[in-house]
């Protein structure tokens, strides 16, 4: 399927509530057009933007720098909502997971990972995922649609709400980094992801630097250059195998965009240099991709690319056909990379006890529905 056909097929439903249009997720230009259509001067759109994205207001009545008349017209025509929280969970290690539900009943998960010097919010870009990587739980979920820009940036705003961080403090805020590493393939929903990230990066709003944002892709090669040019965010690539034969099996997208094309696109990624390296994610699967020969082949494959490798111990899920590599195998693998001057940190699993770790996300509603369908009637 072409990218545009893909986008149409999986389009999110229009965001209106009782005839009122959702403002969150509109680009600055579209917001300005809506306000102009009400016959209001352009600076009103600017003020409104500030209330929405700097102050996090969801109630037009609270936007006290706006005239009363304007506030009531806004409330008549628009909403400034958030996804609904279906459930929230906290891990023993402080990781938090929210299951969010949209008006059409579809659900995604967002995960906050606190660390000593930062806090990372892991955001979803699709309900489910079409890629069916063999080791990933999300790939087993049947129903898939793209998230709208509102639903993507809404995840960040909702977690800001949860932490009471409006307006965002300059220091000690709990979300310092954003990663597009939740459910879905962000480069299969590029337009909405791009619109959401442009809002997230707007200096008069959520104000995330592009350096604090990482987009992870399984390797949608034709979209990678646009990602670098239009967004300039950090890129992470889910590599997981260094030979086509194995990668075809683990990451079926490789049959469409094989390793030589993927590596060429990484080499050409705009703005990559030694201070701004591409992250290669590599899930450690026992007896599958964790031999010293694999590590040496990776060194050869990544030669000349400003790269770091994130080794991810496989996170199990019910029915998964793999096991995690032994710590000895992981250490040996990392050592070979480091001897070749590739940074190779091992990612600490976070939030495993609440199924919030990499590759464990899956909307509970889908599981429940499948059980319900299987029950005798
Ligand atoms: N579709 C994008 C975004 C998802 S990122 C991508 O593939 O990059 C989620 C990351 O977690 C990916 O690197 C994915 O390969 C990894 N992952 C998936 N299942 C995993 C598992 N069971 N254990 C550890 N990592 C996993």
GROMACS .gro file of N, CA and C and ligand atoms in nm, residues 129 131 133 135-137 180-182 184-186 216-218 236-238 240 281 283 312-317 347 358-360, ligand 1:
model
  119
  129UNK      N    1  -0.021  -0.162   1.554
  129UNK     CA    2   0.090  -0.143   1.460
  129UNK      C    3   0.076  -0.243   1.348
  131UNK      N    4   0.326  -0.350   1.162
  131UNK     CA    5   0.454  -0.407   1.122
  131UNK      C    6   0.477  -0.552   1.161
  133UNK      N    7   0.644  -0.712   1.394
  133UNK     CA    8   0.777  -0.761   1.434
  133UNK      C    9   0.755  -0.878   1.530
  135UNK      N   10   0.896  -1.010   1.779
  135UNK     CA   11   0.927  -1.005   1.922
  135UNK      C   12   0.847  -0.898   1.995
  136UNK      N   13   0.757  -0.830   1.922
  136UNK     CA   14   0.689  -0.713   1.982
  136UNK      C   15   0.542  -0.742   2.006
  137UNK      N   16   0.498  -0.713   2.127
  137UNK     CA   17   0.361  -0.739   2.168
  137UNK      C   18   0.261  -0.655   2.088
  180UNK      N   19   0.927   0.895   2.048
  180UNK     CA   20   0.819   0.832   1.971
  180UNK      C   21   0.854   0.685   1.962
  181UNK      N   22   0.833   0.615   2.074
  181UNK     CA   23   0.872   0.474   2.084
  181UNK      C   24   0.760   0.392   2.145
  182UNK      N   25   0.641   0.448   2.144
  182UNK     CA   26   0.528   0.372   2.198
  182UNK      C   27   0.468   0.284   2.090
  184UNK      N   28   0.295   0.171   1.755
  184UNK     CA   29   0.283   0.222   1.618
  184UNK      C   30   0.415   0.255   1.553
  185UNK      N   31   0.408   0.278   1.422
  185UNK     CA   32   0.525   0.316   1.344
  185UNK      C   33   0.509   0.463   1.306
  186UNK      N   34   0.584   0.552   1.372
  186UNK     CA   35   0.561   0.696   1.349
  186UNK      C   36   0.579   0.739   1.204
  216UNK      N   37   1.161   0.696   1.673
  216UNK     CA   38   1.212   0.562   1.645
  216UNK      C   39   1.136   0.499   1.528
  217UNK      N   40   1.210   0.444   1.434
  217UNK     CA   41   1.145   0.378   1.320
  217UNK      C   42   1.204   0.240   1.299
  218UNK      N   43   1.119   0.151   1.248
  218UNK     CA   44   1.167   0.018   1.212
  218UNK      C   45   1.237   0.022   1.076
  236UNK      N   46   1.615   0.720   1.594
  236UNK     CA   47   1.651   0.587   1.643
  236UNK      C   48   1.601   0.486   1.541
  237UNK      N   49   1.680   0.386   1.515
  237UNK     CA   50   1.643   0.285   1.415
  237UNK      C   51   1.641   0.148   1.483
  238UNK      N   52   1.529   0.080   1.469
  238UNK     CA   53   1.515  -0.053   1.528
  238UNK      C   54   1.583  -0.154   1.436
  240UNK      N   55   1.796  -0.469   1.517
  240UNK     CA   56   1.761  -0.604   1.566
  240UNK      C   57   1.824  -0.722   1.492
  281UNK      N   58   1.869   0.054   1.783
  281UNK     CA   59   1.814  -0.031   1.889
  281UNK      C   60   1.829  -0.177   1.847
  283UNK      N   61   1.737  -0.554   2.007
  283UNK     CA   62   1.679  -0.636   2.114
  283UNK      C   63   1.757  -0.766   2.122
  312UNK      N   64   1.892  -0.377   2.399
  312UNK     CA   65   1.770  -0.387   2.480
  312UNK      C   66   1.746  -0.532   2.518
  313UNK      N   67   1.762  -0.565   2.647
  313UNK     CA   68   1.726  -0.702   2.688
  313UNK      C   69   1.579  -0.727   2.652
  314UNK      N   70   1.553  -0.838   2.589
  314UNK     CA   71   1.417  -0.870   2.544
  314UNK      C   72   1.321  -0.870   2.662
  315UNK      N   73   1.213  -0.796   2.646
  315UNK     CA   74   1.109  -0.794   2.749
  315UNK      C   75   1.001  -0.895   2.711
  316UNK      N   76   0.976  -0.990   2.800
  316UNK     CA   77   0.881  -1.096   2.767
  316UNK      C   78   0.736  -1.049   2.770
  317UNK      N   79   0.651  -1.121   2.701
  317UNK     CA   80   0.506  -1.098   2.706
  317UNK      C   81   0.438  -1.232   2.684
  347UNK      N   82   2.019  -0.110   2.776
  347UNK     CA   83   1.903  -0.038   2.830
  347UNK      C   84   1.846  -0.116   2.949
  358UNK      N   85   0.968  -0.166   2.683
  358UNK     CA   86   0.973  -0.168   2.536
  358UNK      C   87   0.910  -0.296   2.482
  359UNK      N   88   0.821  -0.281   2.388
  359UNK     CA   89   0.765  -0.397   2.320
  359UNK      C   90   0.654  -0.466   2.396
  360UNK      N   91   0.618  -0.415   2.514
  360UNK     CA   92   0.512  -0.482   2.592
  360UNK      C   93   0.377  -0.413   2.577
  378LIG     N1   94   0.773   0.119   1.524
  378LIG     C1   95   0.881   0.198   1.579
  378LIG     C2   96   0.847   0.257   1.715
  378LIG     C3   97   0.836   0.156   1.826
  378LIG     S1   98   0.976   0.174   1.929
  378LIG     C4   99   1.007   0.115   1.584
  378LIG     O1  100   0.997  -0.004   1.556
  378LIG     O2  101   1.114   0.169   1.608
  378LIG     C5  102   0.968   0.036   2.032
  378LIG     C6  103   1.104  -0.027   2.047
  378LIG     O3  104   1.096  -0.141   2.134
  378LIG     C7  105   1.156  -0.077   1.915
  378LIG     O4  106   1.294  -0.061   1.906
  378LIG     C8  107   1.119  -0.223   1.925
  378LIG     O5  108   1.190  -0.298   1.834
  378LIG     C9  109   1.151  -0.253   2.068
  378LIG     N2  110   1.086  -0.373   2.115
  378LIG    C10  111   0.975  -0.433   2.066
  378LIG     N3  112   0.944  -0.542   2.134
  378LIG    C11  113   1.037  -0.556   2.229
  378LIG    C12  114   1.056  -0.651   2.335
  378LIG     N4  115   0.971  -0.750   2.355
  378LIG     N5  116   1.162  -0.632   2.417
  378LIG    C13  117   1.245  -0.527   2.399
  378LIG     N6  118   1.230  -0.435   2.304
  378LIG    C14  119   1.128  -0.450   2.219
   0.00000   0.00000   0.00000
